Structure formats: structure tokens, C-alpha cells
């Protein structure tokens, strides 16, 4: 027996390790996830933080100069908008509007990401100490990135919209109509919009979060319709392939959206963050570039003059 | 050194300190460099390089053990199908170690052949499980991503062994 053991020791050890791997693979997904996250937090997160810190020192001087100039510009802008904010508050009170929940933007940087070909999770450098909580949306200036799924004290994990388990209630803004559906990702990372069968949609239609479901406020851009696809399962839904507005491969910085919870505030939405000048996401084909109020006024004057000349 | 000579592999002759440095570079590479080194969807697999060269150094049993630990490390990075890389790299570590114990030729080409064979085997296993029965997805990823990654991993393995191992 001892001779057998020594002769086949490598095979016995390999067999035991293969069995251990198979046991790990056979665990429920939630248990696998918990083990991997625990290992990730203990071993990898400190390394990622160290790398981030070291990388950060290199460009600190440039960043400092840039941030100072941005702060100066922001102070000037704040002074200009403060008056408008007070005016808006007074007018809203006069009309007895309930205030929207304030949306705080918590700026953050991506300090780690999964290493597959298709990114499905990020680690960001803000956590519970900064007010981050599970299910809070993560966005860039372009639109939706994902949501928080795990929170540490100073770092959090983000499930990206490319993750196979990600889903969000969405709204299709067509040329002359709205449709409500659900956005999900396929295992190959393609983003799809599931709509009722009778829905009408066309390439180029905008897709934004609908505000239903409680996780994502209304109006966060998700993407545009690329083309339709046949539902190969039961044929009961209309499926559109979505071209996301955010390129996950190039995201280095983002914002966590934190909403207030004070009583008397409405659910709130965020169209104005992404669609300046609009109270609602604009229809397909409608311009949504930033237009200054004085330009708008000038345009309307020109239009009025033209109409008067025509009469 | 001749191109093909029978004897103790160079990795086994490497000092412990030098092999530790080799392992550390592989770990740092897996943690920080792989995303930066991506070319057209292909990335070098530093964890596999460590497992294969470790197996050449340590033999079948040590190779299996190192493969298991390296696989768990990779599984922790990916957060998907926990245990899959541990399984793949255990088998590869054992197979490479067994080959070096029984018929290994101390030749640079043999190391690189083992490395590319290991990467091919690992890609087949990982992509098949990740595809979950969607064979079109498997074909697409296997034929488009694997050849590049195999070549890339082999080249990086050769460079590392040359620079750190003094091969």
C-alpha cells in the first residue's frame, strides 16, 4: 500500500486537486461569488489600491493644476447659477411642486476591472465611507455604466451593463412615441432591448432608463437602437439590439448617483443632467446640443420675423 | 547549449531567488499588465506561463499543486465559474510535469511547445464552459481570440525566460 502511495503520489495529489476544483465549480453561483469576492477583497483590492496610489503620484502635479483651474471655473459658474436656483425654488413653491430628490454625483475613478475580454465588473475607489450603497447607479457624462453590487469601506464593485445578470427598466424614445421595455445583456456582451411585440422602433431611436424598478432614475441615456432581431424562443417579444452610448473599454472615471431620501420629495429624475435644456429626453432626430437661452431667443426672433415677412 | 539536449531543464537549474523573481513578474503581469498589453483581443496569459514553467521546474506533483494555486488566483481575478482555471491549470501542471519527468528534452523549443499546447488546452476548456452550450459563441471566440493569445503567450514566455531566467 505504501509502495503504491509513493509510486502514484503525484497522481493521487492531482486527483485530489481536480476533485477540489470540481467541488468549487459545482458550488451554487452565489457561494462561488462569495468566495471569489472574499479572496478579491483580502488579496487583490489592497494591491489594486497600491497600484492606484503609485500611479496617482506620477501625475499629481498636473492633476493639481488642472483641478485648480476647474475649481475656479466651477466657482464662477456656481455664482451664476445660485441666483437661478433660488428663483427656481421660489417659483416651484408658488406652484406647489414637490421638490425632486436631490441627485448627488459622487466622482470616482476605476481602480480595477475584471480581466476577461469583455469587461463585466469594475472596482471603483469610493465606498460606504463616501455614502455609496448597493444598487446605486453609476454613470459617466455620456450615460449609464452599471450599478453598485458590493460596497467596501473605501471601494465598491460595479456590475456593468454588459454583465449577463444586468437588467434595467428602459424607455424607447421613438420619433413620435414612447415604448417601455427591459434592457439586458447577452452572454456575448451584446445589449438587447426587449419590448412588447406590437411596439414600433427604428434604428437610431434613443433608449433611456424609465425610472421604474427603483434602481435607475428616469432619463439616463443607455444607447440607441442599432437594428431589430427576431425573437427565436417564443416570438412573443420584439428584440432590438442596442448600441450603448458608453464605451466600457475606455471608462476611467465615473459618477455614482446618490439620491436624497427626505420626506416630501418626489422620486425625481435626471434628464436635465444628460439632456441640458430639456425636461424630457428628446425624440429621435431632435437636436439636444447645449443651447444658450439668448441663442434660443434670437432664433425665435428670426423665426417670428420670417413669419411676419411671409404674411 | 545545444538546441536539443537531454538533461535537467534550465528552469530546474535556476536559483530559487531567480525563480521567485520570475513568479513575481508573472503575478504582477497578471494583475496589472494583461489589460494594457491587449492587442486585437489577444492577451498574454502570465498565470499559465508561471504554471507551465513551474511544472517544468517542480515535476508532476509540484506542477499540479502550483497549477491549482495559480488557477485559484486567476479565478479570483475573474469572478466567474470559480474553480474552472484551478481545474484547467492543475491538469496542465500535472501533464507538463509528467512530460518533463518522463521524456523532457532540455530545449527552448520544447518549453515553448509545452507553453502553447497548455494555452490551447486551457482555452478549449475555458471557452467551452463559458459558452455554456452556445457553440457559435465558442467557435467565434476560439477561432478569433485563441490563436493570437497562444502566439502572444508563447512570445511573452520566451522573452521572460530569456530576460529573467537567463536562458
Coordinates of C-alpha atoms in Angstrom, one line a residue:
Chain A
X1 CA 0.0 0.0 0.0
X2 CA 2.8 2.4 1.0
X3 CA 4.7 1.4 -2.2
X4 CA 1.5 2.2 -4.2
X5 CA 1.2 5.5 -2.5
X6 CA 4.7 6.6 -3.2
X7 CA 4.6 5.3 -6.8
X8 CA 1.4 7.2 -7.6
X9 CA 1.8 10.1 -5.2
X10 CA 1.6 12.7 -8.0
X11 CA -1.5 11.1 -9.5
X12 CA -3.2 11.0 -6.0
X13 CA -2.4 14.6 -5.3
X14 CA -3.5 15.7 -8.8
X15 CA -6.7 13.7 -8.4
X16 CA -7.4 15.3 -5.1
X17 CA -6.8 18.8 -6.5
X18 CA -9.0 18.1 -9.6
X19 CA -11.8 16.9 -7.2
X20 CA -11.4 20.1 -5.1
X21 CA -11.7 22.2 -8.4
X22 CA -14.8 20.3 -9.4
X23 CA -16.3 20.8 -6.0
X24 CA -15.7 24.5 -6.3
X25 CA -17.2 24.6 -9.8
X26 CA -20.2 22.7 -8.6
X27 CA -21.0 25.1 -5.8
X28 CA -24.0 27.4 -6.3
X29 CA -23.2 30.5 -8.2
X30 CA -23.9 32.7 -5.1
X31 CA -21.4 30.7 -3.0
X32 CA -18.8 30.8 -5.8
X33 CA -19.3 34.5 -6.0
X34 CA -19.0 35.0 -2.2
X35 CA -15.7 33.0 -2.1
X36 CA -14.2 34.9 -5.0
X37 CA -15.2 38.3 -3.6
X38 CA -13.8 37.5 -0.2
X39 CA -10.5 36.5 -1.8
X40 CA -10.6 39.5 -4.0
X41 CA -11.1 41.9 -1.1
X42 CA -8.4 40.3 1.1
X43 CA -5.7 39.8 -1.6
X44 CA -6.3 41.9 -4.7
X45 CA -8.0 45.0 -3.5
X46 CA -5.0 46.2 -1.4
X47 CA -2.8 45.6 -4.4
X48 CA -5.1 47.5 -6.7
X49 CA -5.2 50.4 -4.2
X50 CA -1.4 50.4 -4.0
X51 CA -1.1 50.5 -7.8
X52 CA -3.6 53.3 -7.9
X53 CA -1.8 55.3 -5.3
X54 CA 1.6 54.8 -7.0
X55 CA 0.1 55.7 -10.4
X56 CA -1.6 58.7 -8.9
X57 CA 1.6 60.3 -7.5
X58 CA 3.1 60.4 -11.0
X59 CA 0.6 62.8 -12.4
X60 CA -0.2 64.6 -9.2
X61 CA 1.2 68.0 -10.1
X62 CA -0.6 68.2 -13.5
X63 CA -3.8 67.0 -11.9
X64 CA -3.5 69.6 -9.2
X65 CA -3.1 72.4 -11.7
X66 CA -6.0 71.1 -13.8
X67 CA -8.2 70.7 -10.7
X68 CA -7.4 74.3 -9.5
X69 CA -8.4 75.8 -12.8
X70 CA -11.6 73.6 -12.9
X71 CA -12.4 74.7 -9.3
X72 CA -12.0 78.3 -10.4
X73 CA -14.4 77.8 -13.3
X74 CA -16.8 75.9 -11.1
X75 CA -16.9 78.7 -8.5
X76 CA -17.7 81.3 -11.2
X77 CA -20.4 79.0 -12.6
X78 CA -21.8 78.4 -9.1
X79 CA -22.1 82.1 -8.5
X80 CA -24.1 82.5 -11.7
X81 CA -26.4 79.6 -11.1
X82 CA -27.1 80.3 -7.4
X83 CA -29.5 83.1 -8.4
X84 CA -31.3 80.9 -10.8
X85 CA -31.6 78.2 -8.2
X86 CA -33.2 80.5 -5.7
X87 CA -35.6 81.8 -8.4
X88 CA -36.5 78.3 -9.3
X89 CA -37.1 77.3 -5.7
X90 CA -39.4 80.3 -5.2
X91 CA -41.4 79.6 -8.4
X92 CA -41.7 75.9 -7.5
X93 CA -43.1 76.8 -4.1
X94 CA -45.6 79.2 -5.7
X95 CA -46.8 76.3 -8.0
X96 CA -46.7 73.9 -5.0
X97 CA -44.4 71.5 -6.8
X98 CA -42.9 68.8 -4.6
X99 CA -39.1 69.0 -4.9
X100 CA -37.3 66.4 -6.8
X101 CA -34.9 64.3 -4.7
X102 CA -31.6 66.0 -5.0
X103 CA -29.1 63.9 -7.0
X104 CA -25.6 63.9 -5.7
X105 CA -22.8 63.0 -8.0
X106 CA -20.0 61.2 -6.2
X107 CA -16.9 61.4 -8.5
X108 CA -14.9 58.2 -8.6
X109 CA -12.1 56.5 -10.5
X110 CA -11.9 53.0 -11.8
X111 CA -9.1 51.3 -9.9
X112 CA -9.6 47.7 -11.1
X113 CA -11.6 45.8 -13.7
X114 CA -12.1 42.1 -14.5
X115 CA -9.6 40.7 -16.9
X116 CA -11.9 38.9 -19.3
X117 CA -12.1 40.0 -23.0
X118 CA -15.5 41.6 -22.1
X119 CA -15.5 43.8 -19.0
X120 CA -18.4 42.9 -16.8
X121 CA -17.4 44.5 -13.4
X122 CA -15.3 47.4 -12.3
X123 CA -13.9 48.3 -8.9
X124 CA -14.2 52.0 -8.0
X125 CA -12.4 54.0 -5.4
X126 CA -15.4 55.2 -3.3
X127 CA -17.3 53.1 -0.7
X128 CA -19.5 53.2 2.3
X129 CA -17.4 56.0 3.8
X130 CA -18.3 58.2 0.9
X131 CA -22.0 57.4 1.0
X132 CA -22.1 54.7 -1.6
X133 CA -24.7 52.0 -1.1
X134 CA -25.8 48.9 -3.0
X135 CA -27.9 49.4 -6.2
X136 CA -26.9 53.0 -6.7
X137 CA -26.5 53.8 -10.4
X138 CA -23.0 54.5 -11.9
X139 CA -22.9 56.9 -14.9
X140 CA -20.4 58.8 -17.0
X141 CA -21.2 62.1 -18.7
X142 CA -22.4 60.0 -21.7
X143 CA -24.8 57.8 -19.8
X144 CA -25.3 54.5 -17.9
X145 CA -22.4 52.4 -16.8
X146 CA -24.0 50.0 -14.3
X147 CA -24.9 49.7 -10.7
X148 CA -23.2 49.1 -7.4
X149 CA -23.4 45.4 -6.3
X150 CA -20.8 45.3 -3.5
X151 CA -19.6 48.0 -1.1
X152 CA -16.5 48.1 1.0
X153 CA -15.4 50.9 3.2
X154 CA -13.3 52.7 0.6
X155 CA -14.0 50.8 -2.6
X156 CA -17.1 49.3 -4.3
X157 CA -17.8 46.9 -7.1
X158 CA -19.9 47.9 -10.1
X159 CA -21.9 45.5 -12.2
X160 CA -21.6 46.8 -15.7
X161 CA -24.5 46.8 -18.2
X162 CA -22.5 44.2 -20.2
X163 CA -22.9 41.7 -17.3
X164 CA -25.1 38.7 -18.1
X165 CA -27.2 39.3 -14.9
X166 CA -27.7 43.0 -15.5
X167 CA -31.2 44.3 -16.4
X168 CA -32.7 47.8 -16.3
X169 CA -36.2 49.1 -17.0
X170 CA -35.9 51.2 -20.1
X171 CA -37.8 53.6 -22.2
X172 CA -37.5 53.9 -26.0
X173 CA -37.9 57.4 -27.3
X174 CA -39.1 57.0 -30.9
X175 CA -39.8 59.6 -33.5
X176 CA -43.3 60.2 -32.2
X177 CA -43.9 57.8 -29.4
X178 CA -42.6 56.2 -26.2
X179 CA -42.3 52.4 -25.5
X180 CA -41.4 50.8 -22.2
X181 CA -39.2 47.6 -22.0
X182 CA -36.3 46.0 -20.4
X183 CA -32.6 46.2 -21.3
X184 CA -30.5 43.1 -20.8
X185 CA -27.1 41.8 -21.9
X186 CA -26.4 38.5 -23.7
X187 CA -23.6 36.2 -22.6
X188 CA -21.5 37.6 -25.5
X189 CA -22.0 41.1 -24.2
X190 CA -24.5 42.4 -26.7
X191 CA -27.1 44.7 -25.2
X192 CA -30.7 44.0 -26.1
X193 CA -33.9 45.9 -25.5
X194 CA -37.0 43.7 -25.0
X195 CA -40.2 45.4 -26.0
X196 CA -43.8 44.2 -26.3
X197 CA -44.4 42.6 -29.7
X198 CA -46.6 45.3 -31.2
X199 CA -44.0 48.0 -30.4
X200 CA -42.6 50.2 -33.1
X201 CA -39.0 51.1 -33.1
X202 CA -36.5 52.1 -35.7
X203 CA -32.7 52.3 -35.9
X204 CA -31.5 55.5 -34.2
X205 CA -34.3 55.6 -31.6
X206 CA -32.9 56.7 -28.2
X207 CA -33.1 54.4 -25.2
X208 CA -33.0 55.8 -21.7
X209 CA -33.8 54.5 -18.2
X210 CA -37.5 54.6 -17.5
X211 CA -37.3 55.3 -13.7
X212 CA -39.3 52.1 -13.0
X213 CA -37.9 49.5 -10.7
X214 CA -36.4 51.8 -8.2
X215 CA -32.8 51.5 -9.1
X216 CA -32.2 53.9 -12.0
X217 CA -33.9 57.3 -12.1
X218 CA -35.6 58.3 -15.3
X219 CA -33.6 59.8 -18.2
X220 CA -30.2 58.2 -18.0
X221 CA -29.1 57.5 -21.6
X222 CA -28.4 53.8 -22.3
X223 CA -28.0 53.7 -26.1
X224 CA -29.6 53.8 -29.5
X225 CA -31.4 51.1 -31.5
X226 CA -29.0 49.5 -33.9
X227 CA -31.3 47.0 -35.6
X228 CA -34.2 44.7 -34.8
X229 CA -33.7 41.0 -34.1
X230 CA -36.2 38.1 -34.4
X231 CA -37.2 36.5 -31.0
X232 CA -36.0 32.9 -31.6
X233 CA -37.6 31.5 -28.5
X234 CA -41.4 32.0 -28.5
X235 CA -41.7 35.0 -30.8
X236 CA -43.6 36.9 -28.1
X237 CA -41.3 39.9 -27.8
X238 CA -39.7 42.4 -30.0
X239 CA -36.0 42.5 -29.5
X240 CA -33.8 45.4 -30.5
X241 CA -30.0 45.3 -30.5
X242 CA -28.7 48.4 -28.7
X243 CA -25.6 50.4 -29.4
X244 CA -24.6 51.6 -26.0
X245 CA -23.6 55.3 -25.6
X246 CA -20.9 54.4 -23.1
X247 CA -17.8 52.6 -24.3
X248 CA -16.9 50.5 -21.3
X249 CA -13.4 49.8 -22.5
X250 CA -12.4 53.4 -22.2
X251 CA -14.2 54.4 -18.9
X252 CA -11.6 55.6 -16.4
X253 CA -13.7 57.9 -14.3
X254 CA -17.4 57.9 -13.4
X255 CA -20.0 59.2 -11.0
X256 CA -22.2 57.3 -8.5
X257 CA -25.7 58.8 -8.4
X258 CA -26.9 59.2 -4.9
X259 CA -30.4 60.3 -4.3
X260 CA -31.8 62.0 -1.2
X261 CA -34.4 60.4 1.0
X262 CA -36.0 63.4 2.7
X263 CA -39.8 63.1 3.1
X264 CA -41.8 65.3 0.8
X265 CA -39.5 64.8 -2.1
X266 CA -40.7 63.2 -5.3
X267 CA -38.9 60.2 -6.9
X268 CA -37.0 62.6 -9.1
X269 CA -35.4 62.1 -12.5
X270 CA -32.2 63.2 -14.2
X271 CA -33.0 64.2 -17.7
X272 CA -31.5 67.6 -17.1
X273 CA -28.2 66.1 -16.3
X274 CA -27.9 64.4 -19.6
X275 CA -30.2 66.5 -21.8
X276 CA -29.5 70.1 -21.0
X277 CA -32.3 72.4 -21.9
X278 CA -34.9 69.5 -22.0
X279 CA -37.3 68.5 -19.2
X280 CA -37.7 65.2 -21.1
X281 CA -35.3 63.1 -23.2
X282 CA -35.6 64.4 -26.8
X283 CA -37.2 62.3 -29.5
X284 CA -35.0 60.6 -32.2
X285 CA -33.6 63.1 -34.6
X286 CA -34.3 66.1 -32.3
X287 CA -31.2 68.1 -31.5
X288 CA -30.1 68.2 -27.9
X289 CA -26.9 70.2 -28.0
X290 CA -26.4 72.8 -25.4
X291 CA -28.2 76.0 -26.5
X292 CA -27.9 79.2 -24.5
X293 CA -31.2 80.9 -23.7
X294 CA -30.1 84.0 -25.5
X295 CA -29.5 82.0 -28.7
X296 CA -32.9 80.4 -28.3
X297 CA -34.4 83.9 -28.0
X298 CA -32.5 85.1 -31.1
X299 CA -33.7 82.0 -33.1
X300 CA -37.3 82.7 -32.1
X301 CA -37.0 86.3 -33.1
X302 CA -35.6 85.3 -36.5
X303 CA -38.5 82.8 -36.9
X304 CA -41.0 85.5 -35.9
X305 CA -39.6 88.0 -38.4
X306 CA -39.7 85.4 -41.2
X307 CA -43.3 84.5 -40.4
X308 CA -44.2 88.2 -40.3
X309 CA -42.5 88.8 -43.7
X310 CA -44.4 85.8 -45.1
X311 CA -47.7 87.2 -44.0
Chain B
X1 CA 23.9 24.9 -25.0
X2 CA 22.7 22.8 -27.9
X3 CA 19.2 23.3 -29.3
X4 CA 18.1 19.8 -28.2
X5 CA 19.9 18.1 -25.3
X6 CA 18.7 15.6 -22.7
X7 CA 19.2 16.6 -19.1
X8 CA 18.0 18.8 -16.2
X9 CA 15.8 21.5 -17.5
X10 CA 17.2 25.1 -17.2
X11 CA 14.2 26.1 -15.1
X12 CA 15.2 23.5 -12.5
X13 CA 18.7 24.8 -12.5
X14 CA 17.6 28.3 -12.0
X15 CA 18.3 29.6 -8.4
X16 CA 15.3 29.9 -6.0
X17 CA 15.7 33.6 -5.9
X18 CA 15.6 33.9 -9.7
X19 CA 12.6 31.7 -10.0
X20 CA 10.8 33.7 -7.2
X21 CA 11.5 36.9 -9.3
X22 CA 10.1 35.1 -12.4
X23 CA 7.0 34.1 -10.4
X24 CA 6.6 37.7 -9.0
X25 CA 6.8 39.2 -12.5
X26 CA 4.2 36.7 -13.7
X27 CA 1.9 37.7 -10.8
X28 CA 2.4 41.4 -11.4
X29 CA 1.9 40.8 -15.1
X30 CA -1.4 39.0 -14.5
X31 CA -2.6 41.7 -12.1
X32 CA -1.6 44.8 -13.9
X33 CA -0.2 44.3 -17.3
X34 CA -2.6 42.0 -19.2
X35 CA -5.2 44.6 -19.9
X36 CA -2.5 47.1 -21.0
X37 CA -0.9 44.5 -23.3
X38 CA -4.0 43.6 -25.2
X39 CA -3.6 43.6 -29.0
X40 CA -6.7 42.9 -31.1
X41 CA -8.4 40.9 -28.4
X42 CA -5.3 38.8 -27.7
X43 CA -3.6 39.0 -24.3
X44 CA -0.6 37.1 -22.8
X45 CA -1.5 34.6 -20.1
X46 CA 1.0 35.3 -17.3
X47 CA -0.6 32.8 -15.0
X48 CA -0.3 30.0 -17.5
X49 CA 3.4 31.0 -18.1
X50 CA 4.0 30.6 -14.3
X51 CA 2.1 27.3 -14.1
X52 CA 3.9 25.8 -17.1
X53 CA 7.5 26.9 -16.2
X54 CA 6.7 26.0 -12.5
X55 CA 5.7 22.5 -13.6
X56 CA 8.8 22.1 -15.7
X57 CA 10.8 23.0 -12.6
X58 CA 8.9 21.1 -10.0
X59 CA 7.6 18.0 -11.8
X60 CA 4.2 16.4 -11.9
X61 CA 3.1 16.7 -8.3
X62 CA 4.6 20.2 -7.8
X63 CA 3.2 21.3 -11.2
X64 CA -0.3 20.1 -10.2
X65 CA -0.1 21.9 -6.9
X66 CA 1.3 25.1 -8.4
X67 CA -1.3 24.9 -11.2
X68 CA -4.1 24.6 -8.7
X69 CA -2.9 27.7 -6.7
X70 CA -2.3 29.7 -9.9
X71 CA -5.7 28.7 -11.1
X72 CA -7.4 29.8 -7.9
X73 CA -5.5 33.1 -8.3
X74 CA -6.9 33.6 -11.8
X75 CA -10.4 32.5 -10.7
X76 CA -10.3 35.2 -8.0
X77 CA -9.4 37.8 -10.7
X78 CA -12.3 36.8 -13.0
X79 CA -15.2 36.3 -10.5
X80 CA -16.8 33.8 -13.0
X81 CA -17.0 30.0 -12.8
X82 CA -14.9 29.9 -9.7
X83 CA -12.7 26.7 -9.9
X84 CA -12.5 26.5 -13.7
X85 CA -9.0 27.8 -14.1
X86 CA -7.9 25.8 -11.0
X87 CA -9.2 22.7 -12.7
X88 CA -7.5 23.5 -16.1
X89 CA -4.2 24.6 -14.7
X90 CA -4.0 21.6 -12.3
X91 CA -4.4 19.2 -15.2
X92 CA -1.9 21.2 -17.3
X93 CA 0.6 21.4 -14.5
X94 CA 0.4 17.7 -14.0
X95 CA 0.7 16.9 -17.7
X96 CA 3.7 19.3 -18.2
X97 CA 5.5 18.0 -15.1
X98 CA 4.9 14.4 -16.2
X99 CA 6.3 15.1 -19.6
X100 CA 9.4 16.7 -18.2
X101 CA 9.9 13.7 -15.8
X102 CA 9.5 11.1 -18.5
X103 CA 10.6 12.4 -21.8
X104 CA 11.6 16.0 -21.4
X105 CA 14.3 17.4 -23.7
X106 CA 16.0 20.5 -22.4
X107 CA 15.4 22.6 -25.4
X108 CA 13.9 26.2 -25.7
X109 CA 11.6 25.0 -28.5
X110 CA 10.3 22.2 -26.2
X111 CA 9.4 24.7 -23.4
X112 CA 7.6 26.9 -25.9
X113 CA 5.8 24.0 -27.4
X114 CA 4.5 23.0 -24.0
X115 CA 3.5 26.6 -23.3
X116 CA 1.5 26.9 -26.5
X117 CA 0.0 23.4 -26.0
X118 CA -1.0 24.3 -22.5
X119 CA -2.6 27.6 -23.6
X120 CA -4.6 25.7 -26.4
X121 CA -5.9 23.2 -23.9
X122 CA -6.8 25.9 -21.4
X123 CA -8.6 28.0 -24.0
X124 CA -10.6 25.0 -25.2
X125 CA -11.7 24.2 -21.6
X126 CA -12.5 27.7 -20.5
X127 CA -14.2 28.9 -23.7
X128 CA -16.3 25.7 -23.9
X129 CA -17.5 26.2 -20.3
X130 CA -18.0 29.9 -20.7
X131 CA -20.1 29.3 -23.9
X132 CA -22.4 27.1 -21.9
X133 CA -23.6 25.2 -25.0
X134 CA -23.7 28.2 -27.3
X135 CA -21.3 26.7 -29.8
X136 CA -21.4 29.6 -32.2
X137 CA -20.1 31.8 -29.5
X138 CA -17.4 29.2 -28.7
X139 CA -16.4 29.0 -32.4
X140 CA -16.3 32.7 -32.7
X141 CA -14.1 33.3 -29.7
X142 CA -11.9 30.2 -30.2
X143 CA -11.0 30.9 -33.8
X144 CA -10.7 34.6 -33.4
X145 CA -9.1 35.0 -30.0
X146 CA -7.2 31.9 -29.2
X147 CA -4.6 31.7 -32.0
X148 CA -3.5 35.3 -31.2
X149 CA -3.4 34.7 -27.5
X150 CA -1.5 31.4 -27.9
X151 CA 1.2 33.1 -30.0
X152 CA 1.3 36.1 -27.7
X153 CA 1.6 34.0 -24.6
X154 CA 4.4 31.9 -26.2
X155 CA 6.3 35.0 -27.2
X156 CA 6.0 36.7 -23.8
X157 CA 7.0 33.4 -22.1
X158 CA 10.1 33.2 -24.4
X159 CA 11.0 36.8 -23.6
X160 CA 10.5 36.3 -19.8
X161 CA 12.6 33.1 -19.7
X162 CA 15.3 34.9 -21.7
X163 CA 15.4 38.0 -19.6
X164 CA 14.8 36.7 -16.1
X165 CA 15.8 33.1 -16.5
X166 CA 19.0 33.9 -18.4
X167 CA 18.0 31.2 -20.8

